[in-house]
PDB file of C-alpha atoms and ligand atoms in Angstrom:
ATOM      1  CA  MET A   1     -34.985   6.243   3.805  1.00 68.00           C
ATOM      2  CA  ALA A   2     -35.129   3.086   5.747  1.00 63.00           C
ATOM      3  CA  LYS A   3     -35.067   3.269   9.488  1.00 87.00           C
ATOM      4  CA  HIS A   4     -34.680   0.089  10.030  1.00 90.00           C
ATOM      5  CA  SER A   5     -32.425  -3.192   8.690  1.00 90.00           C
ATOM      6  CA  VAL A   6     -33.514  -4.781   5.407  1.00 89.00           C
ATOM      7  CA  PRO A   7     -33.318  -8.292   5.626  1.00 91.00           C
ATOM      8  CA  LYS A   8     -31.581 -10.215   3.576  1.00 88.00           C
ATOM      9  CA  TYR A   9     -34.104 -12.157   1.396  1.00 93.00           C
ATOM     10  CA  LYS A  10     -35.748  -8.923   0.959  1.00 92.00           C
ATOM     11  CA  LYS A  11     -32.911  -7.515  -1.413  1.00 92.00           C
ATOM     12  CA  SER A  12     -32.981  -8.628  -4.438  1.00 94.00           C
ATOM     13  CA  LYS A  13     -29.116  -9.891  -5.549  1.00 94.00           C
ATOM     14  CA  PRO A  14     -28.313  -6.465  -8.233  1.00 95.00           C
ATOM     15  CA  ARG A  15     -28.866  -4.479  -6.129  1.00 92.00           C
ATOM     16  CA  SER A  16     -26.853  -6.108  -3.403  1.00 91.00           C
ATOM     17  CA  ALA A  17     -23.911  -6.452  -5.788  1.00 94.00           C
ATOM     18  CA  LEU A  18     -24.266  -2.384  -7.002  1.00 94.00           C
ATOM     19  CA  ARG A  19     -23.985  -1.191  -3.484  1.00 92.00           C
ATOM     20  CA  TYR A  20     -20.555  -3.857  -2.607  1.00 93.00           C
ATOM     21  CA  GLY A  21     -19.698  -2.984  -6.392  1.00 95.00           C
ATOM     22  CA  ALA A  22     -19.775   0.880  -5.022  1.00 95.00           C
ATOM     23  CA  PHE A  23     -18.185  -0.079  -1.868  1.00 94.00           C
ATOM     24  CA  LYS A  24     -15.449  -2.055  -4.031  1.00 93.00           C
ATOM     25  CA  THR A  25     -14.384   1.014  -6.018  1.00 93.00           C
ATOM     26  CA  ARG A  26     -14.498   3.474  -3.286  1.00 92.00           C
ATOM     27  CA  ALA A  27     -12.162   1.425  -1.255  1.00 91.00           C
ATOM     28  CA  LEU A  28     -10.018   0.651  -4.120  1.00 88.00           C
ATOM     29  CA  LYS A  29     -10.055   4.109  -4.643  1.00 86.00           C
ATOM     30  CA  GLN A  30      -8.832   5.013  -1.360  1.00 86.00           C
ATOM     31  CA  LEU A  31      -5.592   2.553  -1.107  1.00 83.00           C
ATOM     32  CA  SER A  32      -4.568   3.936  -4.606  1.00 78.00           C
ATOM     33  CA  ASN A  33      -4.280   7.106  -3.539  1.00 79.00           C
ATOM     34  CA  ALA A  34      -2.981   6.126   0.653  1.00 81.00           C
ATOM     35  CA  VAL A  35       0.872   5.074  -0.974  1.00 82.00           C
ATOM     36  CA  ASN A  36       2.436   7.087  -3.914  1.00 85.00           C
ATOM     37  CA  LEU A  37       4.944   5.524  -5.003  1.00 88.00           C
ATOM     38  CA  MET A  38       7.960   7.070  -7.925  1.00 92.00           C
ATOM     39  CA  LYS A  39      10.390   5.799  -9.368  1.00 94.00           C
ATOM     40  CA  CYS A  40      13.861   6.755  -7.542  1.00 93.00           C
ATOM     41  CA  HIS A  41      16.834   8.090  -9.949  1.00 92.00           C
ATOM     42  CA  ASP A  42      19.473   6.465  -9.354  1.00 90.00           C
ATOM     43  CA  CYS A  43      18.322   3.105  -9.503  1.00 92.00           C
ATOM     44  CA  GLY A  44      14.936   3.050 -10.712  1.00 93.00           C
ATOM     45  CA  ALA A  45      13.381   0.855  -9.192  1.00 94.00           C
ATOM     46  CA  LYS A  46       9.907   1.975  -6.927  1.00 93.00           C
ATOM     47  CA  LYS A  47      10.272   3.421  -3.890  1.00 93.00           C
ATOM     48  CA  ILE A  48       7.189   5.417  -2.021  1.00 92.00           C
ATOM     49  CA  VAL A  49       7.580   9.464  -2.222  1.00 91.00           C
ATOM     50  CA  HIS A  50      10.301  10.825   0.658  1.00 92.00           C
ATOM     51  CA  MET A  51      11.330   7.490   2.077  1.00 93.00           C
ATOM     52  CA  VAL A  52      14.558   5.807   1.343  1.00 93.00           C
ATOM     53  CA  CYS A  53      15.127   3.104  -1.812  1.00 93.00           C
ATOM     54  CA  HIS A  54      14.811  -0.033  -0.482  1.00 90.00           C
ATOM     55  CA  GLU A  55      17.144  -1.573  -3.136  1.00 90.00           C
ATOM     56  CA  CYS A  56      19.849   1.075  -3.464  1.00 90.00           C
ATOM     57  CA  GLY A  57      19.419   2.954   0.164  1.00 90.00           C
ATOM     58  CA  LYS A  58      19.803   5.990  -1.324  1.00 92.00           C
ATOM     59  CA  TYR A  59      17.796   9.464  -0.221  1.00 93.00           C
ATOM     60  CA  ASN A  60      17.919  12.147  -2.464  1.00 90.00           C
ATOM     61  CA  GLY A  61      21.212  11.243  -4.078  1.00 88.00           C
ATOM     62  CA  ARG A  62      22.523  10.418  -0.684  1.00 91.00           C
ATOM     63  CA  GLN A  63      23.525   7.214   0.665  1.00 91.00           C
ATOM     64  CA  VAL A  64      22.094   6.964   3.485  1.00 91.00           C
ATOM     65  CA  ILE A  65      21.746   3.275   4.084  1.00 88.00           C
ATOM     66  CA  ASN A  66      25.090   0.917   3.139  1.00 88.00           C
ATOM     67  CA  LYS A  67      23.101  -1.862   1.876  1.00 82.00           C
ATOM     68  CA  GLN A  68      26.424  -3.938   1.893  1.00 81.00           C
ATOM     69  CA  LYS A  69      26.702  -3.291   5.977  1.00 83.00           C
ATOM     70  CA  GLU A  70      23.242  -4.683   6.501  1.00 79.00           C
ATOM     71  CA  ILE A  71      23.338  -7.616   4.067  1.00 80.00           C
ATOM     72  CA  GLU A  72      26.422  -8.438   6.430  1.00 81.00           C
ATOM     73  CA  LYS A  73      25.323  -8.027   9.080  1.00 80.00           C
ATOM     74  CA  ILE A  74      21.662 -10.154   8.391  1.00 79.00           C
ATOM     75  CA  THR A  75      24.313 -13.215   7.267  1.00 82.00           C
ATOM     76  CA  LYS A  76      26.330 -13.153   9.816  1.00 75.00           C
ATOM     77  CA  ILE A  77      25.705 -16.042  11.969  1.00 72.00           C
ATOM     78  CA  LYS A  78      27.362 -15.465  15.990  1.00 68.00           C
ATOM     79  CA  ALA A  79      27.968 -18.220  17.491  1.00 64.00           C
TER      80      ALA A  79
HETATM   81 ZN1   ZN B   1      17.153   3.469  -5.284  1.00 62.58          ZN
END
């Protein structure tokens, strides 16, 4: 086991690539496990589990966010 950091020129390129490849696959695996997506029961769009659907504003069949009202809020210009 190396006690000190190994200089870059001492390590071969394939050896470094192997290590970085392992890091990449590990990071991707962690990212894929971080967010669980599911299909919305009402509109079929992808949504995060236990969260309100951003497409239709429903959660568990119940209307939580009135999407029409939200759109009006955004498009309404105050003079
Ligand atoms: Zn939906």
